mmCIF file of C-alpha atoms in Angstrom:
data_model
loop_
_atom_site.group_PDB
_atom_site.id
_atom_site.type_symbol
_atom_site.label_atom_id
_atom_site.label_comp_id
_atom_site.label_asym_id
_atom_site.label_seq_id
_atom_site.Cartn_x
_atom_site.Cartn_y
_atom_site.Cartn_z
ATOM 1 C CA UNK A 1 -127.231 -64.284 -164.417
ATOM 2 C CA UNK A 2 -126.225 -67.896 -165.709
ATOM 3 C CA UNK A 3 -128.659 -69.948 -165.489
ATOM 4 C CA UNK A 4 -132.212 -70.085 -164.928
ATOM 5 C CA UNK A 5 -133.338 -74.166 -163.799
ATOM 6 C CA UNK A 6 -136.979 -74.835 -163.410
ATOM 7 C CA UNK A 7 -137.449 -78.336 -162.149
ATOM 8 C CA UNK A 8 -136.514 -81.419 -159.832
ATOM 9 C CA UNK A 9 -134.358 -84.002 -159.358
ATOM 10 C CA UNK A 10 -131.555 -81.984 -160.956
ATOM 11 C CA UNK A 11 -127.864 -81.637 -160.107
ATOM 12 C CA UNK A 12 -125.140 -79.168 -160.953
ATOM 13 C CA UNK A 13 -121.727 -80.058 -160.320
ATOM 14 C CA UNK A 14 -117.910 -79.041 -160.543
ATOM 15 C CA UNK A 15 -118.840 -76.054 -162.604
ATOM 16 C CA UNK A 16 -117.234 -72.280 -162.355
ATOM 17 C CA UNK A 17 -119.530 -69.304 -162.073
ATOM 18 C CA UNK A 18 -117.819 -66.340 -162.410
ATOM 19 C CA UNK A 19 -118.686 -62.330 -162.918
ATOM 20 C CA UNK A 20 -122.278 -62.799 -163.727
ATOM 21 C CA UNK A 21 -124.888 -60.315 -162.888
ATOM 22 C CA UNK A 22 -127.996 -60.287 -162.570
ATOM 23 C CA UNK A 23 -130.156 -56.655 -162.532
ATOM 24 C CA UNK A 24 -132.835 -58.821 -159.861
ATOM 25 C CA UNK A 25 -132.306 -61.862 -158.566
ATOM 26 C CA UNK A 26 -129.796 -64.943 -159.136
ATOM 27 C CA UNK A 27 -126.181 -63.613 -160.103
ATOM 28 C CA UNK A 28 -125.451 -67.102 -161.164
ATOM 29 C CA UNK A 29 -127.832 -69.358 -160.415
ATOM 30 C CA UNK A 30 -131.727 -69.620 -159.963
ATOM 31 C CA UNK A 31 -133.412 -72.713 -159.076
ATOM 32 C CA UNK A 32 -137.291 -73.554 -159.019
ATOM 33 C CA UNK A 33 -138.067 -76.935 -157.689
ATOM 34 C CA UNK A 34 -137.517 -79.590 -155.029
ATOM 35 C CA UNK A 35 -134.394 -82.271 -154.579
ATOM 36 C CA UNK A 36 -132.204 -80.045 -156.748
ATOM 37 C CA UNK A 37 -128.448 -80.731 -155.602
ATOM 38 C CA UNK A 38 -125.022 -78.063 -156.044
ATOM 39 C CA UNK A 39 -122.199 -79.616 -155.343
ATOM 40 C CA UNK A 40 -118.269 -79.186 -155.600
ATOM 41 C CA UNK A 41 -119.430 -75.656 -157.509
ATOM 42 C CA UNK A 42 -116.435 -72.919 -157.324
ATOM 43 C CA UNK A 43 -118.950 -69.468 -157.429
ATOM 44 C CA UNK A 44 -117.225 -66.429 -157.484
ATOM 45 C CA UNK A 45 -117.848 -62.361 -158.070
ATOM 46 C CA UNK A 46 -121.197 -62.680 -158.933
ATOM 47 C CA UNK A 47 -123.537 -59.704 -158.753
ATOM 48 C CA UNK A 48 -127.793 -59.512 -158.225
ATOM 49 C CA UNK A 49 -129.148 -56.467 -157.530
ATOM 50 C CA UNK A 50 -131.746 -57.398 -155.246
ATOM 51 C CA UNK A 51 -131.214 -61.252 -153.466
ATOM 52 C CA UNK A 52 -129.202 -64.066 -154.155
ATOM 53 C CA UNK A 53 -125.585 -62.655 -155.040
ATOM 54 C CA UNK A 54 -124.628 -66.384 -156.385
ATOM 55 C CA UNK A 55 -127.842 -68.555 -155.751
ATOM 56 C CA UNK A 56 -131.019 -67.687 -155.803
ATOM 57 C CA UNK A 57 -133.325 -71.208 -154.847
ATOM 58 C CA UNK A 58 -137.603 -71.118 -154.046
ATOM 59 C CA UNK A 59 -138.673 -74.913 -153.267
ATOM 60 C CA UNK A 60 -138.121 -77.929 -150.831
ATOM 61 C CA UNK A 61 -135.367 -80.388 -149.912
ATOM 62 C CA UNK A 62 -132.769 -78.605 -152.180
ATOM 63 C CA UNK A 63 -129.129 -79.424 -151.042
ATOM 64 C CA UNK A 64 -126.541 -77.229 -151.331
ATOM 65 C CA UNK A 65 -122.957 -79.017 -150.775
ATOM 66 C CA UNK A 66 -118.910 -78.893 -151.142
ATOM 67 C CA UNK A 67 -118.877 -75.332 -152.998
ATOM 68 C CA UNK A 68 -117.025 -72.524 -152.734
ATOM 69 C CA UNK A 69 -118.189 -69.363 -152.640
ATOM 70 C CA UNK A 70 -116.191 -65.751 -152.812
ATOM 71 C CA UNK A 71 -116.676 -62.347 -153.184
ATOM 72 C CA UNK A 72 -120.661 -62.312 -154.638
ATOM 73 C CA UNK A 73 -122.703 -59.528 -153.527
ATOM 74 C CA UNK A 74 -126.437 -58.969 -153.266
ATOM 75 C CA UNK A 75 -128.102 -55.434 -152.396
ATOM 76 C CA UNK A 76 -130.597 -57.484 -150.683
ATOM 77 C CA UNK A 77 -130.511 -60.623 -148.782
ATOM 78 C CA UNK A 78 -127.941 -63.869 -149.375
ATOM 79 C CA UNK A 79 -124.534 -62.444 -150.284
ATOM 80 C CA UNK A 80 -123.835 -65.737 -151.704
ATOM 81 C CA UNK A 81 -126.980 -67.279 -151.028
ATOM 82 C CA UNK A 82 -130.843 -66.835 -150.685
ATOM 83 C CA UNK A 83 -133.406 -69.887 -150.029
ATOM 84 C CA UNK A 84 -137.295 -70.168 -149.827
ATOM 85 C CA UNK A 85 -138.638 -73.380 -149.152
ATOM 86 C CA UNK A 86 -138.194 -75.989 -146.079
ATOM 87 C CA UNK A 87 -136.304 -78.731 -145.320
ATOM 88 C CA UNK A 88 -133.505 -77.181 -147.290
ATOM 89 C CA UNK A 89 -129.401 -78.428 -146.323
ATOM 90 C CA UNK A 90 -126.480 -76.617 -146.643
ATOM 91 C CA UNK A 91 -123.766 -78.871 -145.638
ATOM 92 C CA UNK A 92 -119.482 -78.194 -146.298
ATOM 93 C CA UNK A 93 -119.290 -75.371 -148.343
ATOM 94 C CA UNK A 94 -117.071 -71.909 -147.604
ATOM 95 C CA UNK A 95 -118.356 -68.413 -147.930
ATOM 96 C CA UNK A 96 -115.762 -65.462 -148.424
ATOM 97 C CA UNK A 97 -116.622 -61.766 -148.779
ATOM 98 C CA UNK A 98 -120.775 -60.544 -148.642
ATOM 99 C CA UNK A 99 -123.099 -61.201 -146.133
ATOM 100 C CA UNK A 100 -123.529 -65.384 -146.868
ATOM 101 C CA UNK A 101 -126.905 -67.170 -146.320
ATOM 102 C CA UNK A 102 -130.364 -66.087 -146.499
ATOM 103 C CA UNK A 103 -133.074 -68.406 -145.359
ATOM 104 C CA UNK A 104 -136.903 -67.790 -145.416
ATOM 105 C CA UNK A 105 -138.791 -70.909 -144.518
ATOM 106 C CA UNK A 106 -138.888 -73.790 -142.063
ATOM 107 C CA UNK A 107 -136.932 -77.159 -140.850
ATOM 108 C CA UNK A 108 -133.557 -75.931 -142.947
ATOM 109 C CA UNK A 109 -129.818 -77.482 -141.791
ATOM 110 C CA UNK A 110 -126.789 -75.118 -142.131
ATOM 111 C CA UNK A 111 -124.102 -77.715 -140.710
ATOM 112 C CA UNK A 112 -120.162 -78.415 -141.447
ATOM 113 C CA UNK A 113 -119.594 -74.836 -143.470
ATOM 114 C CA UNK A 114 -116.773 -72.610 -142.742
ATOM 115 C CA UNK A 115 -118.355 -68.823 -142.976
ATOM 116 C CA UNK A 116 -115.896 -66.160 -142.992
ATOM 117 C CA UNK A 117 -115.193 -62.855 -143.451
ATOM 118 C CA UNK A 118 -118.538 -61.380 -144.967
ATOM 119 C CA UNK A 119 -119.931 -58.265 -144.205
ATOM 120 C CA UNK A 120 -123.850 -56.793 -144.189
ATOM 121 C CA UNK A 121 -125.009 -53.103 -144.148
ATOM 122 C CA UNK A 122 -127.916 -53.848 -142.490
ATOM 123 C CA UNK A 123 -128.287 -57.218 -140.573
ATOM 124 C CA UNK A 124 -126.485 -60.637 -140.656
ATOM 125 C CA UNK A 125 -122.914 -60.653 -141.443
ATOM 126 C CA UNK A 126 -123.219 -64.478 -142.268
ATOM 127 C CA UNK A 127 -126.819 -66.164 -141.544
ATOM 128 C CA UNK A 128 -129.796 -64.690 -141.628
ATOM 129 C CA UNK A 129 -133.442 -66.203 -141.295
ATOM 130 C CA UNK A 130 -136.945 -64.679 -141.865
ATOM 131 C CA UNK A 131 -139.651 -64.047 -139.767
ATOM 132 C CA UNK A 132 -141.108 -67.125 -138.233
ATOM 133 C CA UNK A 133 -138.185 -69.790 -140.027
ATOM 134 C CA UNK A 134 -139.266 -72.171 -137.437
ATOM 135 C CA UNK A 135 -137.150 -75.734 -136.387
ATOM 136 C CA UNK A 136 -134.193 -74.642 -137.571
ATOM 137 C CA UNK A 137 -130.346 -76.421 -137.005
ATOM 138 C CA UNK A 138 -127.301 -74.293 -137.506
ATOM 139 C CA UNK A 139 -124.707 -77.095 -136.677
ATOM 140 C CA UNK A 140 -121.002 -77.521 -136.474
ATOM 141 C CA UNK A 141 -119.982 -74.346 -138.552
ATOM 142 C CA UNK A 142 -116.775 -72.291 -138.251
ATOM 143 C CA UNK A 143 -118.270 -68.918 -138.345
ATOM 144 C CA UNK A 144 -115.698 -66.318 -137.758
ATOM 145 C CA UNK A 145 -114.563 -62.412 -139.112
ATOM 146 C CA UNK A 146 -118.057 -61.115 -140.030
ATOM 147 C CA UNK A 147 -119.477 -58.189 -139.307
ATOM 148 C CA UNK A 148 -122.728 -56.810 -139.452
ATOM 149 C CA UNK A 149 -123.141 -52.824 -139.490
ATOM 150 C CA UNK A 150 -126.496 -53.150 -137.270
ATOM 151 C CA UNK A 151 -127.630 -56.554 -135.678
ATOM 152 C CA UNK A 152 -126.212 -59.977 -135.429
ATOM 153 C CA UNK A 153 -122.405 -60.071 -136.519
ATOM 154 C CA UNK A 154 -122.414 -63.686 -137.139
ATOM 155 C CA UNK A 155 -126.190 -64.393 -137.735
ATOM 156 C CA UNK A 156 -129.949 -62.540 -137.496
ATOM 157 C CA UNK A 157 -132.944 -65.525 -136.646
ATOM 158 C CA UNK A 158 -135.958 -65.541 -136.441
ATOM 159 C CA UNK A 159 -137.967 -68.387 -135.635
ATOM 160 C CA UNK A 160 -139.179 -71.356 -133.128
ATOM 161 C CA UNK A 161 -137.582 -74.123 -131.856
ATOM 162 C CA UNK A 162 -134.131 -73.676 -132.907
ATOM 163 C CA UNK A 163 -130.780 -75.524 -132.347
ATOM 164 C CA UNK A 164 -127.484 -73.785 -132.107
ATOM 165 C CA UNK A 165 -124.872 -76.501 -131.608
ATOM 166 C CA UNK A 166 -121.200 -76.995 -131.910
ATOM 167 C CA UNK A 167 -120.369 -73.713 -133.809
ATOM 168 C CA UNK A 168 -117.095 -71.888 -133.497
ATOM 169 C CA UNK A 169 -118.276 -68.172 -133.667
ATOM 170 C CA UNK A 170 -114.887 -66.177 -133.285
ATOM 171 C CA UNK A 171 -114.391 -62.132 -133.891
ATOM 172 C CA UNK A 172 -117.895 -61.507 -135.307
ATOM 173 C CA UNK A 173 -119.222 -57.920 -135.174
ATOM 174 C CA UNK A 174 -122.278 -55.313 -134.596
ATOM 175 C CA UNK A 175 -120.638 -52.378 -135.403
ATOM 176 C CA UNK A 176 -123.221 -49.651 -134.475
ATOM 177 C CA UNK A 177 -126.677 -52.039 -133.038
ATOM 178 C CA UNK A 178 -126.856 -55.271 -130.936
ATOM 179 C CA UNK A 179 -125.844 -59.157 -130.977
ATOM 180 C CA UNK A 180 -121.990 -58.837 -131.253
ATOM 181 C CA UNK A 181 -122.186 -62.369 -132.633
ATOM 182 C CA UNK A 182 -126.125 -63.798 -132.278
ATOM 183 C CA UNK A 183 -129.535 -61.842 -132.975
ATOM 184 C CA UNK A 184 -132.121 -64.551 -132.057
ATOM 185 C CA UNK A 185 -135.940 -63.290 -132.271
ATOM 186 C CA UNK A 186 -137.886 -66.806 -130.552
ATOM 187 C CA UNK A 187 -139.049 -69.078 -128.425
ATOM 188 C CA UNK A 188 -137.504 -72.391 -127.525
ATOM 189 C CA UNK A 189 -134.008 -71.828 -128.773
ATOM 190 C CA UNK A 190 -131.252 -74.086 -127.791
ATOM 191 C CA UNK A 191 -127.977 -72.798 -128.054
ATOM 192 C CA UNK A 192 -125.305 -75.767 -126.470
ATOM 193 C CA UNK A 193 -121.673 -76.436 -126.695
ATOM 194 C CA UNK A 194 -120.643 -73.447 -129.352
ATOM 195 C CA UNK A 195 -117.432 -71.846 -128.770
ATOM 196 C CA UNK A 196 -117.789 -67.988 -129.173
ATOM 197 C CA UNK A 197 -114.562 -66.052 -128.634
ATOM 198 C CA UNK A 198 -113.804 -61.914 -129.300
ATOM 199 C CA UNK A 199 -117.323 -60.752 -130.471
ATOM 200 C CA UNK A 200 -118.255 -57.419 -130.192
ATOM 201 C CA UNK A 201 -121.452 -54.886 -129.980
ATOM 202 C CA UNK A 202 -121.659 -51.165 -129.857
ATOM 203 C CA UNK A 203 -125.203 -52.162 -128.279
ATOM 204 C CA UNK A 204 -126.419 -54.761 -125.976
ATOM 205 C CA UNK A 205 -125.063 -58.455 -125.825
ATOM 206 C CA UNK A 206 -121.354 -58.378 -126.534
ATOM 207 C CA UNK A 207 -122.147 -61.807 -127.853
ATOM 208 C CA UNK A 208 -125.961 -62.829 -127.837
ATOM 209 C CA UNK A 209 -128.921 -60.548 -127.681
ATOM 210 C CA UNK A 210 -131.759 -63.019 -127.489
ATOM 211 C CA UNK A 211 -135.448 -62.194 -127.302
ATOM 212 C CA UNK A 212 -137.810 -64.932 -126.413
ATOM 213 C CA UNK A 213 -138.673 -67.486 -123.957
ATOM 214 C CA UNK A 214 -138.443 -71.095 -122.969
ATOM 215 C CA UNK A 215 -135.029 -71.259 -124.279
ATOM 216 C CA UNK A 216 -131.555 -72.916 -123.247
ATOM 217 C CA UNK A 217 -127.913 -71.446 -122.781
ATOM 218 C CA UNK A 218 -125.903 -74.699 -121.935
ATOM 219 C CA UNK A 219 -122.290 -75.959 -122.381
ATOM 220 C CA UNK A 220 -120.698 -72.870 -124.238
ATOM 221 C CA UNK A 221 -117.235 -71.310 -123.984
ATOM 222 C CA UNK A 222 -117.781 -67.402 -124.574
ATOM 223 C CA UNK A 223 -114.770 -65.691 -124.037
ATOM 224 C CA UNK A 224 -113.377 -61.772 -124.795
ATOM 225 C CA UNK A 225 -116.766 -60.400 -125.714
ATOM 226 C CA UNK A 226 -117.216 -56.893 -125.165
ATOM 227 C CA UNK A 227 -120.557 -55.000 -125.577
ATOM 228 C CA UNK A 228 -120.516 -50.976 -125.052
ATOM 229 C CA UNK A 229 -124.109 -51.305 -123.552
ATOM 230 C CA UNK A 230 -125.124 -53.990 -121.266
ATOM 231 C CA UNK A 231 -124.390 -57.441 -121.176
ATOM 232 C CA UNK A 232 -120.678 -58.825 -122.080
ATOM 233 C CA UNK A 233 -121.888 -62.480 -122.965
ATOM 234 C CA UNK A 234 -125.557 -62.039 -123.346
ATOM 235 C CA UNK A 235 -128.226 -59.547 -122.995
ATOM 236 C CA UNK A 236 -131.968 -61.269 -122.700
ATOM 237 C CA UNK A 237 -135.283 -60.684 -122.867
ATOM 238 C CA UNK A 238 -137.370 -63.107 -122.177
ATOM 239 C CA UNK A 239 -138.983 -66.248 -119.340
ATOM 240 C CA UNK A 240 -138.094 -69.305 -118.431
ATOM 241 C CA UNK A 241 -134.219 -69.300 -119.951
ATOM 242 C CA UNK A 242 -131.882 -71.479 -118.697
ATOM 243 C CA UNK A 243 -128.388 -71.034 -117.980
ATOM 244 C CA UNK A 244 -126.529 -74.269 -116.598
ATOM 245 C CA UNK A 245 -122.341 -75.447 -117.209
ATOM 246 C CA UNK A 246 -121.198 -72.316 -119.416
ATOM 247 C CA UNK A 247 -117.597 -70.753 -119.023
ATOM 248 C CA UNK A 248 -117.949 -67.171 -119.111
ATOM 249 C CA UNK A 249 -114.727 -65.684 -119.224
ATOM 250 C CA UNK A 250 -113.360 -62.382 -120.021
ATOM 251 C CA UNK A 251 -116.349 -60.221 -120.845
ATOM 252 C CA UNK A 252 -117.074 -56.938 -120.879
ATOM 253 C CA UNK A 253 -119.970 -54.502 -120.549
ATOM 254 C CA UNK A 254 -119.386 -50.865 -120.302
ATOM 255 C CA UNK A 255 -122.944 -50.181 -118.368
ATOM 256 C CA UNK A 256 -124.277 -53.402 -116.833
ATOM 257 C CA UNK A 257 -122.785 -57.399 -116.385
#
């Protein structure tokens, strides 16, 4: 929509993007290349029809730091923000209004952002990652007042070997599907010392449906969750999960646990 950067080593800083569209891709900003860095950005109302409502990005070791991002809207994937690539970072930045972060590829950090109050028709109110986005760390986020019409109020993953640690998840929804606040599709996940308080599903796992095996549920604080199917905290599918020093407090299922 703004402007179209093929390259590396680049940097875009303190700029406003505001009410640009885009009729595919990119309302703002598309990016082709590696160890590109957006920073201290304010991004606002910005439109693509398909993905990428503010940033569109395909390459490796991009960072993506200290913006601001409100009210941009994709019909596709990445309200604000839709990545292809690995070893991408996302890293301080705020998300208002449109389902946030898109990620396709592997070894990407989402860590320190405050993610609030988006909303997805389909899946994802805040985070979502495509099939097999393996080694994964979604770390020290505030992620709280998304919804998600089907599956995963706060975030939709998909991948191997991922780390879920030291999140606040609060009041994230799955208005009519499962994962009140996490979808995760894997193996090997570790989920450890989040806080997840008042999410809700009109399907299983009032806060985490999780399908895989192998994985860890350690050191969380899940409080007030209420699923309308089965499972109040969590509902799992899976071998081999571990459940060890959680406080589960508060939850409801209308059928089962």
């Amino acid at each position: 929509g703004a402007i179209y950067l093929t390259g590396n080593n680049n940097t875009i800083n303190n700029n406003q993007l505001k009410n640009n569209i885009a009729n595919k891709y990119a309302g703002s900003l598309m990016i082709k290349g590696e160890n590109n860095t957006i920073t201290q950005n304010t991004i606002t109302q910005n439109t693509a029809n398909q993905h990428g409502g503010a940033i569109h990005i395909t390459g490796n070791k991009n960072t993506i730091t200290n913006n601001h991002f409100e009210n941009n809207n994709a019909t596709g994937d990445g309200g604000a923000i839709y990545i292809t690539g690995t070893q991408n970072n996302l890293t301080h930045n705020t998300a208002n209004y449109g389902g946030a972060i898109s990620i396709t590829g592997t070894q990407y950090t989402i860590t320190n952002n405050n993610i609030t109050q988006n909303h997805a028709t389909g899946y994802a109110g805040a985070i979502k990652t495509g099939t097999q986005s393996n080694n994964g760390k979604i770390t020290n986020n505030n992620i709280e007042n998304n919804i998600a019409d089907l599956r995963g109020g706060a975030a939709f993953l998909q991948g191997n070997e991922l780390e879920i640690l030291n999140n606040t998840f609060i009041n994230n929804h799955a208005t009519s599907q499962i994962g009140g606040a996490l979808y995760i599709l894997g193996d090997s996940i570790i989920i450890d010392n989040n806080v997840i308080d008042k999410s809700y599903s009109k399907g299983n796992g009032g806060a985490i449906n999780l399908e895989g095996a192998n994985s860890q549920i350690t050191n969380n604080n899940i409080t007030n969750s209420i699923s309308e199917s089965n499972g109040g905290v969590a509902f799992i599918r899976g071998d081999g999960v571990t459940i060890t020093n959680n406080n589960f407090t508060n939850n409801t299922a209308t059928e089962y646990t």
